[in-house]
């Protein structure tokens, strides 16, 4: 692959297919969470830079622009080319992702494969988005046009930087939108790299813009921008509320939110215990627990509770914590000091509130933000560890007796992102799936996230859906055209 022309400037902002300095000239530092060392300085975007990026995106969205006139099939092919070039550069991207985020290298590769799949899925959609003709019962001929919503602002977090970029870019590009992405301040590197790749494959100027910076400055400039038509955000519920408010107060831009969770995974005693322990383990410890849909409330039926706890604790203590570039490492560092102290503080609260520590429960050294995989048993619903989103490698095992009881307790939370149930009883599985407040329900598995399936939250876990065909609707405006017939 001739990639010698690709030039990534990690210390600049990507606007209108060009790397430029921030207007203020300010910079911020991105760190390696495995050793707290500085990686590099990044140009710090703020309102003035977001303004420039929006101007470029608006120009690229004009009806006569190269982007809007290229045809839906060609647009789809361009998205496929982006997916392919990401795949070609996956080793470099995985290295950067692990350096900046701390996740094990194999996990970075998995994220990239999933990002490529998401882009390819939406690439195929580009020329299959169309309206309807409507029998109006009067003399009008009516049809609908499905048009791109316009300039889209995208604010993403640090837990899956490449994957969430693809989740935002795939449907936005398939729909024909243009966009301004703000990566998380902790993990700006891979978005800048992929921006350079998008230029290489031929995206016209201004379609894709990447402005790194902080939330309350660059992020807020996106949420409150008068010329952005839609904002899509993944992150905390707290910031999701601010984004909604700013969107409403500025120009009532459309809003899609994918927020936090405190998802239940319910294990019935008819299910193989060893398999259940493994599924529940992966549900909570994937990505060091820094996963919005992590199954952090493990409800286990009383008959198998003790056996389950013992096996879960053993599995957690066997996981290798350490350098994320070593192939047998399962647990890398948490993302930063804030996350690290939040997680350690919640672990202490669990001990103080009377949960029984079965594994882990402490940090590992002081070189990076490492926390030992932690398992608590005898957890009750009122404890902080059972209520708050921990976003760390901490499993809460709760005991239950009946299906009705566990449904009520599963739903006793402000969140509603995901839920899982492990049982051989189809009636129990059906009842749970119907009753639980969750955007995704996984039966006899967990984390079955797939680009073909809509993903999103009930209650305070979000607004709207991403992925699948439903994920496109947030990027489209429906226009009804009625034409009077004279004959
Ligand atoms: P956050 O919600 O503050 O940050 C996510 C993104 O929002 C980042 O790009 C950030 O710069 C931006 N942001 C922050 N404040 C903003 C504002 N006022 N306006 C616009 N954009 C803003 O999440 P943070 O602080 O990194 O983590 C806090 C907690 O949030 C975590 O402990 C976890 O519980 C939850 N979280 C959930 C995620 C998910 O996947 N649903 C991802 C990251 C965090
Ligand atoms: Mg924050």
Coordinates of C-alpha atoms and ligand atoms in Angstrom, one line a residue:
X1 CA 0.0 0.0 0.0
X2 CA 1.5 3.3 -1.1
X3 CA 1.0 5.3 2.1
X4 CA 4.0 7.6 1.9
X5 CA 1.8 10.6 1.1
X6 CA -0.2 10.2 4.3
X7 CA 0.8 12.9 6.7
X8 CA -0.6 13.0 10.2
X9 CA 0.1 16.0 12.3
X10 CA -0.7 14.9 15.8
X11 CA -0.1 18.4 17.2
X12 CA -2.6 20.1 14.9
X13 CA -6.4 20.3 14.2
X14 CA -7.9 18.8 11.1
X15 CA -10.2 21.2 9.3
X16 CA -11.2 21.3 5.6
X17 CA -8.7 18.4 4.8
X18 CA -5.8 20.4 6.3
X19 CA -3.9 20.2 9.6
X20 CA -3.8 23.6 11.2
X21 CA -2.8 25.1 14.5
X22 CA -5.5 26.1 17.0
X23 CA -6.6 29.7 16.7
X24 CA -5.4 30.4 20.3
X25 CA -2.1 28.6 19.8
X26 CA -2.8 26.7 23.0
X27 CA -1.9 23.0 23.5
X28 CA -2.7 20.2 25.9
X29 CA -0.8 17.0 26.7
X30 CA -2.0 13.5 26.1
X31 CA -0.5 10.8 28.5
X32 CA 0.2 7.1 28.4
X33 CA -2.0 5.7 31.3
X34 CA 0.3 2.7 31.7
X35 CA 3.2 4.9 32.9
X36 CA 1.7 8.4 33.3
X37 CA 4.4 9.7 30.8
X38 CA 3.6 12.4 28.3
X39 CA 3.1 11.1 24.8
X40 CA 2.8 14.5 23.0
X41 CA 1.2 17.9 23.0
X42 CA -2.0 18.3 21.1
X43 CA -3.4 21.5 19.6
X44 CA -6.2 22.6 21.8
X45 CA -9.4 23.4 19.9
X46 CA -12.0 25.8 21.3
X47 CA -15.0 27.8 20.1
X48 CA -13.0 29.6 17.4
X49 CA -11.8 26.3 15.9
X50 CA -15.2 24.7 16.1
X51 CA -16.5 27.8 14.2
X52 CA -14.0 27.3 11.5
X53 CA -14.7 23.5 11.3
X54 CA -18.5 24.2 11.1
X55 CA -17.9 26.7 8.3
X56 CA -16.0 24.1 6.3
X57 CA -18.6 21.4 7.0
X58 CA -21.4 23.8 6.0
X59 CA -19.7 24.6 2.8
X60 CA -19.2 20.9 2.1
X61 CA -22.9 20.4 2.7
X62 CA -24.1 22.8 0.0
X63 CA -26.4 21.2 -2.5
X64 CA -24.0 21.9 -5.4
X65 CA -20.9 20.7 -3.5
X66 CA -18.7 17.7 -4.6
X67 CA -20.1 15.7 -1.6
X68 CA -23.8 16.3 -2.2
X69 CA -23.5 15.8 -6.0
X70 CA -21.3 12.7 -6.0
X71 CA -24.2 10.2 -5.9
X72 CA -25.2 7.8 -3.2
X73 CA -23.4 4.8 -4.7
X74 CA -20.1 6.7 -4.9
X75 CA -20.6 7.9 -1.4
X76 CA -20.9 4.3 -0.2
X77 CA -17.8 3.3 -2.1
X78 CA -15.9 6.1 -0.4
X79 CA -17.0 4.9 3.0
X80 CA -15.8 1.4 2.0
X81 CA -12.4 2.8 1.0
X82 CA -12.1 4.5 4.4
X83 CA -12.9 1.1 6.1
X84 CA -10.3 -0.6 3.9
X85 CA -7.5 1.9 4.6
X86 CA -8.2 1.7 8.3
X87 CA -7.7 -2.0 8.0
X88 CA -4.5 -1.5 6.1
X89 CA -3.2 0.8 8.9
X90 CA -4.5 -1.3 11.7
X91 CA -1.2 -2.2 13.3
X92 CA -0.2 1.5 13.6
X93 CA -3.7 2.4 14.8
X94 CA -3.8 -0.4 17.4
X95 CA -0.4 0.7 18.7
X96 CA -1.5 4.3 19.0
X97 CA -4.8 3.3 20.6
X98 CA -3.1 1.1 23.2
X99 CA -0.5 3.8 23.9
X100 CA -3.1 6.6 24.4
X101 CA -5.8 4.5 26.1
X102 CA -4.0 1.7 27.8
X103 CA -6.3 -1.1 26.6
X104 CA -4.5 -4.4 25.8
X105 CA -3.2 -4.4 22.3
X106 CA -5.4 -7.4 21.2
X107 CA -8.4 -5.4 22.3
X108 CA -7.4 -2.4 20.2
X109 CA -7.2 -4.7 17.2
X110 CA -10.7 -6.1 18.0
X111 CA -12.0 -2.6 18.3
X112 CA -10.5 -1.7 14.9
X113 CA -12.1 -4.8 13.3
X114 CA -15.4 -3.8 14.8
X115 CA -15.0 -0.3 13.5
X116 CA -14.2 -1.5 10.0
X117 CA -17.4 -3.7 10.1
X118 CA -19.5 -0.8 11.3
X119 CA -18.2 1.4 8.4
X120 CA -18.8 -1.3 5.9
X121 CA -22.3 -2.0 7.1
X122 CA -23.2 1.7 6.6
X123 CA -21.3 1.9 3.4
X124 CA -23.8 -0.6 2.0
X125 CA -26.7 1.6 3.2
X126 CA -25.7 4.7 1.4
X127 CA -27.7 4.0 -1.8
X128 CA -30.5 2.2 -0.1
X129 CA -31.9 5.1 1.8
X130 CA -35.1 6.3 0.2
X131 CA -38.6 7.6 0.8
X132 CA -42.1 6.4 0.1
X133 CA -45.0 7.2 -2.1
X134 CA -48.2 7.8 -0.2
X135 CA -51.8 7.2 -1.3
X136 CA -53.3 10.4 0.1
X137 CA -57.0 9.8 -0.9
X138 CA -57.1 13.3 -2.5
X139 CA -55.9 14.8 -5.7
X140 CA -52.4 15.2 -4.5
X141 CA -49.5 12.9 -5.3
X142 CA -47.4 12.7 -2.1
X143 CA -44.0 11.3 -1.5
X144 CA -41.3 11.5 1.1
X145 CA -37.6 12.5 0.6
X146 CA -35.1 11.3 3.2
X147 CA -32.5 14.0 3.4
X148 CA -29.3 14.3 5.4
X149 CA -29.9 16.3 8.6
X150 CA -26.9 18.6 7.8
X151 CA -23.8 19.4 9.7
X152 CA -23.4 16.9 12.6
X153 CA -21.4 17.6 15.8
X154 CA -19.9 14.5 17.4
X155 CA -18.5 14.3 20.9
X156 CA -17.0 11.0 21.9
X157 CA -15.4 9.5 25.0
X158 CA -12.1 7.8 25.6
X159 CA -13.1 4.2 26.2
X160 CA -13.5 3.1 22.6
X161 CA -11.9 5.9 20.6
X162 CA -11.7 4.3 17.2
X163 CA -14.9 2.2 17.5
X164 CA -17.1 5.1 18.6
X165 CA -15.6 7.3 15.8
X166 CA -16.8 4.6 13.4
X167 CA -20.2 4.4 15.1
X168 CA -20.6 8.2 14.5
X169 CA -19.1 8.5 11.1
X170 CA -20.7 5.4 9.4
X171 CA -24.3 6.5 9.6
X172 CA -23.5 10.2 9.2
X173 CA -21.6 9.7 6.0
X174 CA -24.0 7.1 4.6
X175 CA -26.8 9.7 5.1
X176 CA -24.8 12.3 3.3
X177 CA -24.1 14.6 6.3
X178 CA -20.9 16.5 7.0
X179 CA -19.3 16.6 10.4
X180 CA -17.1 17.9 13.2
X181 CA -15.8 15.4 15.6
X182 CA -14.3 16.2 19.0
X183 CA -12.4 13.2 20.4
X184 CA -12.0 12.9 24.2
X185 CA -9.1 14.9 25.6
X186 CA -7.6 11.7 26.9
X187 CA -7.4 10.0 23.6
X188 CA -7.1 12.3 20.6
X189 CA -4.4 10.5 18.6
X190 CA -6.3 7.9 16.5
X191 CA -9.0 10.3 15.4
X192 CA -6.3 12.6 13.9
X193 CA -4.7 9.6 12.2
X194 CA -8.0 8.4 10.7
X195 CA -8.8 12.0 9.6
X196 CA -5.6 11.9 7.5
X197 CA -6.7 8.5 6.1
X198 CA -10.0 10.0 5.1
X199 CA -8.2 12.7 3.1
X200 CA -6.1 10.0 1.5
X201 CA -9.1 8.0 0.2
X202 CA -10.6 11.2 -1.3
X203 CA -13.3 12.6 1.0
X204 CA -13.9 16.1 -0.3
X205 CA -12.7 19.1 1.7
X206 CA -14.8 19.9 4.8
X207 CA -16.8 16.7 5.0
X208 CA -14.8 15.4 7.9
X209 CA -13.3 17.7 10.5
X210 CA -11.6 16.7 13.8
X211 CA -11.2 19.2 16.6
X212 CA -9.5 17.9 19.7
X213 CA -10.1 19.8 22.9
X214 CA -11.8 19.8 26.3
X215 CA -15.5 19.2 27.0
X216 CA -16.6 22.5 28.6
X217 CA -14.9 24.5 25.8
X218 CA -14.7 22.7 22.5
X219 CA -17.5 20.2 23.4
X220 CA -19.8 22.9 24.6
X221 CA -19.1 25.0 21.4
X222 CA -20.4 22.0 19.4
X223 CA -23.5 21.4 21.6
X224 CA -24.5 25.1 21.5
X225 CA -23.4 26.0 17.9
X226 CA -26.1 27.8 16.0
X227 CA -25.1 26.2 12.7
X228 CA -24.9 22.6 13.7
X229 CA -28.0 20.6 12.9
X230 CA -27.5 17.6 15.1
X231 CA -25.3 16.6 18.0
X232 CA -24.5 13.1 18.8
X233 CA -22.8 12.3 22.1
X234 CA -21.4 9.3 24.0
X235 CA -20.3 9.7 27.6
X236 CA -21.7 10.4 31.1
X237 CA -25.3 11.0 31.8
X238 CA -24.3 14.2 33.6
X239 CA -22.8 15.7 30.4
X240 CA -25.6 14.3 28.3
X241 CA -28.0 16.5 30.2
X242 CA -25.8 19.5 29.6
X243 CA -25.6 18.7 25.9
X244 CA -29.4 18.4 25.7
X245 CA -29.9 21.7 27.4
X246 CA -27.3 23.5 25.2
X247 CA -28.9 22.0 22.1
X248 CA -32.3 23.2 23.1
X249 CA -31.2 26.7 24.1
X250 CA -29.2 27.3 20.9
X251 CA -31.0 26.1 17.9
X252 CA -32.9 23.0 18.9
X253 CA -30.5 20.8 17.0
X254 CA -31.3 17.1 17.0
X255 CA -29.8 15.1 19.8
X256 CA -28.7 11.5 20.1
X257 CA -27.2 10.4 23.4
X258 CA -25.6 7.2 24.4
X259 CA -24.9 7.4 28.1
X260 CA -24.0 5.4 31.2
X261 CA -25.4 2.2 32.6
X262 CA -25.6 -0.1 35.6
X263 CA -26.7 -3.1 33.7
X264 CA -27.9 -6.4 35.3
X265 CA -26.8 -9.8 34.3
X266 CA -29.1 -12.4 35.8
X267 CA -27.9 -16.0 36.3
X268 CA -30.5 -18.7 37.0
X269 CA -29.6 -22.0 38.7
X270 CA -30.5 -24.1 35.6
X271 CA -27.5 -22.7 33.7
X272 CA -24.1 -24.3 33.6
X273 CA -22.2 -22.5 36.4
X274 CA -18.7 -22.5 34.8
X275 CA -20.1 -21.1 31.6
X276 CA -22.1 -18.5 33.6
X277 CA -19.0 -17.4 35.5
X278 CA -17.1 -16.9 32.3
X279 CA -19.8 -14.9 30.6
X280 CA -20.4 -12.8 33.7
X281 CA -16.6 -12.2 34.0
X282 CA -16.3 -11.0 30.4
X283 CA -19.4 -8.9 30.9
X284 CA -17.9 -6.8 33.6
X285 CA -14.1 -7.0 33.1
X286 CA -13.9 -6.2 29.3
X287 CA -12.0 -3.0 28.7
X288 CA -11.1 -2.9 32.4
X289 CA -14.8 -2.3 33.1
X290 CA -14.7 1.0 31.2
X291 CA -17.7 0.0 29.1
X292 CA -21.1 1.7 29.0
X293 CA -23.0 -1.6 28.8
X294 CA -20.8 -3.5 31.3
X295 CA -22.8 -6.1 33.3
X296 CA -21.8 -4.8 36.7
X297 CA -24.7 -6.1 38.7
X298 CA -24.4 -9.8 38.6
X299 CA -27.6 -11.3 40.1
X300 CA -27.1 -15.0 40.9
X301 CA -29.9 -17.3 42.0
X302 CA -29.5 -18.6 45.6
X303 CA -29.0 -22.3 44.8
X304 CA -25.7 -21.7 43.0
X305 CA -24.7 -18.5 44.7
X306 CA -21.8 -19.7 46.8
X307 CA -20.3 -21.9 44.0
X308 CA -20.6 -19.0 41.6
X309 CA -18.9 -16.5 43.9
X310 CA -16.0 -18.8 44.6
X311 CA -15.4 -19.5 40.9
X312 CA -15.9 -15.8 39.9
X313 CA -13.3 -14.8 42.5
X314 CA -10.8 -17.4 41.2
X315 CA -11.2 -16.3 37.6
X316 CA -10.8 -12.6 38.5
X317 CA -7.6 -13.2 40.5
X318 CA -6.0 -15.2 37.7
X319 CA -6.1 -12.3 35.2
X320 CA -2.8 -10.8 34.4
X321 CA -2.6 -7.1 35.1
X322 CA 0.2 -5.2 33.4
X323 CA 1.8 -3.7 30.3
X324 CA -1.0 -3.6 27.7
X325 CA 1.5 -4.3 25.0
X326 CA 2.3 -7.8 26.4
X327 CA 0.3 -10.5 24.7
X328 CA -0.9 -12.3 27.9
X329 CA -2.0 -9.1 29.6
X330 CA -5.7 -9.1 30.2
X331 CA -6.0 -5.9 32.3
X332 CA -4.4 -2.7 31.4
X333 CA -4.5 0.6 33.3
X334 CA -7.6 2.8 33.8
X335 CA -7.7 5.9 31.6
X336 CA -6.6 8.6 34.0
X337 CA -6.2 9.9 37.6
X338 CA -9.9 10.9 37.8
X339 CA -11.2 7.5 36.8
X340 CA -8.5 5.8 39.0
X341 CA -9.5 7.6 42.2
X342 CA -13.2 7.3 41.4
X343 CA -12.9 3.5 41.1
X344 CA -10.6 3.1 44.2
X345 CA -13.0 5.3 46.1
X346 CA -16.0 3.1 45.2
X347 CA -14.1 0.0 46.1
X348 CA -13.5 1.5 49.6
X349 CA -17.2 2.3 49.8
X350 CA -18.0 -1.3 49.1
X351 CA -15.8 -2.5 51.9
X352 CA -17.2 0.1 54.3
X353 CA -20.8 -0.6 53.5
X354 CA -20.4 -4.3 54.3
X355 CA -19.9 -6.1 51.0
X356 CA -17.5 -9.0 51.2
X357 CA -14.3 -8.6 49.2
X358 CA -13.6 -11.9 47.4
X359 CA -10.8 -10.8 45.0
X360 CA -8.7 -7.8 44.3
X361 CA -9.7 -4.6 46.0
X362 CA -6.6 -2.5 45.6
X363 CA -4.4 -0.7 43.1
X364 CA -1.3 -2.2 41.6
X365 CA 1.9 -0.2 42.2
X366 CA 2.1 3.5 41.3
X367 CA 3.6 3.5 37.8
X368 CA 0.3 3.6 36.0
X369 CA -3.4 3.6 36.8
X370 CA -3.7 -0.1 37.5
X371 CA -6.5 -1.6 39.6
X372 CA -6.7 -5.3 40.5
X373 CA -9.8 -7.1 39.1
X374 CA -12.2 -6.9 42.1
X375 CA -15.1 -9.1 43.1
X376 CA -17.6 -8.3 45.9
X377 CA -20.2 -10.7 47.2
X378 CA -23.0 -10.1 49.7
X379 CA -23.8 -6.9 47.8
X380 CA -27.2 -5.3 48.5
X381 CA -29.2 -3.0 46.3
X382 CA -28.7 0.0 48.6
X383 CA -24.9 0.0 48.4
X384 CA -23.1 2.6 46.3
X385 CA -21.3 -0.1 44.3
X386 CA -24.8 -1.5 43.4
X387 CA -26.1 1.9 42.4
X388 CA -23.4 4.0 40.8
X389 CA -21.7 3.5 37.5
X390 CA -18.2 2.4 38.5
X391 CA -16.5 2.2 35.1
X392 CA -13.8 0.0 36.5
X393 CA -12.9 -3.7 37.0
X394 CA -15.3 -4.3 39.9
X395 CA -17.9 -7.0 39.9
X396 CA -20.9 -6.9 42.3
X397 CA -22.6 -10.3 43.0
X398 CA -26.1 -10.1 44.4
X399 CA -28.3 -13.0 45.5
X400 CA -31.9 -13.4 44.3
X401 CA -34.7 -16.0 44.5
X402 CA -37.5 -15.5 42.0
X403 CA -38.0 -14.0 38.5
X404 CA -40.4 -11.4 39.6
X405 CA -38.1 -10.2 42.3
X406 CA -35.1 -10.0 40.0
X407 CA -37.0 -8.1 37.3
X408 CA -38.0 -5.5 39.9
X409 CA -34.5 -5.2 41.3
X410 CA -33.0 -5.1 37.7
X411 CA -35.2 -2.1 36.9
X412 CA -34.6 -0.3 40.1
X413 CA -32.1 2.1 38.6
X414 CA -32.1 5.4 36.7
X415 CA -30.3 3.6 33.8
X416 CA -31.5 1.2 31.1
X417 CA -28.8 0.5 28.6
X418 CA -28.4 -3.3 28.6
X419 CA -29.3 -6.5 30.4
X420 CA -28.5 -10.1 30.3
X421 CA -30.1 -13.4 31.4
X422 CA -28.6 -16.9 31.5
X423 CA -31.2 -19.6 31.8
X424 CA -32.4 -22.7 29.9
X425 CA -36.0 -21.8 30.6
X426 CA -37.5 -20.1 27.5
X427 CA -40.5 -18.7 29.4
X428 CA -38.3 -17.1 32.0
X429 CA -36.0 -15.6 29.3
X430 CA -39.0 -14.2 27.4
X431 CA -40.6 -12.7 30.5
X432 CA -37.3 -11.0 31.5
X433 CA -36.7 -9.7 28.0
X434 CA -40.1 -8.2 27.8
X435 CA -40.0 -6.7 31.3
X436 CA -36.5 -5.3 31.7
X437 CA -35.9 -1.6 31.0
X438 CA -33.0 -1.9 28.6
X439 CA -32.1 -1.0 25.0
X440 CA -30.3 -4.4 24.5
X441 CA -31.2 -7.7 26.1
X442 CA -28.7 -10.6 25.7
X443 CA -30.0 -14.1 26.4
X444 CA -27.5 -16.8 27.3
X445 CA -24.7 -14.4 26.2
X446 CA -23.5 -10.9 27.0
X447 CA -22.0 -8.0 25.0
X448 CA -23.4 -9.3 21.8
X449 CA -23.0 -5.8 20.3
X450 CA -23.2 -5.9 16.5
X451 CA -23.3 -3.2 13.9
X452 CA -26.5 -4.7 12.4
X453 CA -28.4 -4.3 15.7
X454 CA -29.7 -1.0 17.1
X455 CA -28.0 0.0 20.4
X456 CA -29.0 2.6 22.9
X457 CA -30.7 3.2 26.2
X458 CA -34.0 3.4 28.0
X459 CA -34.4 6.0 30.8
X460 CA -31.2 8.0 31.6
X461 CA -29.0 5.8 29.5
X462 CA -29.8 7.9 26.5
X463 CA -31.9 9.1 23.6
X464 CA -32.3 7.5 20.2
X465 CA -30.5 4.5 18.8
X466 CA -27.2 4.0 17.1
X467 CA -26.3 1.2 14.6
X468 CA -28.6 -0.9 12.6
X469 CA -31.2 0.6 10.3
X470 CA -32.7 2.5 13.2
X471 CA -29.3 4.2 13.7
X472 CA -29.7 6.0 10.4
X473 CA -32.9 7.7 11.3
X474 CA -31.1 10.1 13.6
X475 CA -29.2 11.4 10.6
X476 CA -32.1 12.0 8.3
X477 CA -34.9 14.5 7.9
X478 CA -38.1 13.3 6.4
X479 CA -39.6 15.8 3.9
X480 CA -43.1 15.3 2.6
X481 CA -43.7 16.6 -0.9
X482 CA -47.3 16.9 -2.1
X483 CA -48.1 17.7 -5.8
X484 CA -51.5 18.6 -7.0
X485 CA -52.8 16.5 -9.8
X486 CA -54.8 18.2 -12.6
X487 CA -56.0 15.2 -14.6
Ligands
LIG1 P1 -17.6 12.8 30.1 O1 -19.0 12.6 29.8 O2 -17.3 14.1 30.9 O3 -16.7 12.9 28.7 C1 -17.1 12.4 27.5 C2 -16.9 13.4 26.3 O4 -17.7 14.5 26.6 C3 -15.4 13.9 26.2 O5 -15.2 14.1 24.9 C4 -15.5 15.2 27.0 O6 -14.5 16.1 26.5 C5 -16.9 15.7 26.6 N1 -17.5 16.7 27.5 C6 -17.3 16.8 28.8 N2 -17.9 17.9 29.3 C7 -18.6 18.4 28.3 C8 -19.5 19.5 28.1 N3 -19.8 20.3 29.2 N4 -20.0 19.8 26.9 C9 -19.7 19.0 25.9 N5 -18.8 18.0 25.9 C10 -18.3 17.7 27.1 O7 -17.0 11.5 30.8 P2 -15.7 11.4 31.7 O8 -15.6 12.6 32.5 O9 -14.6 11.1 30.8 O10 -16.1 10.2 32.6 C11 -17.0 10.3 33.7 C12 -17.9 9.1 33.8 O11 -18.8 9.1 32.7 C13 -17.2 7.8 33.8 O12 -16.7 7.4 35.0 C14 -18.3 6.9 33.3 O13 -19.2 6.6 34.4 C15 -19.1 7.8 32.4 N6 -18.7 7.5 30.9 C16 -19.6 6.8 30.1 C17 -19.2 6.5 28.8 C18 -20.0 5.7 27.9 O14 -19.5 5.0 27.1 N7 -21.3 5.8 28.0 C19 -17.9 6.9 28.3 C20 -17.1 7.7 29.2 C21 -17.5 8.0 30.5
LIG2 MG1 -16.0 14.7 32.6

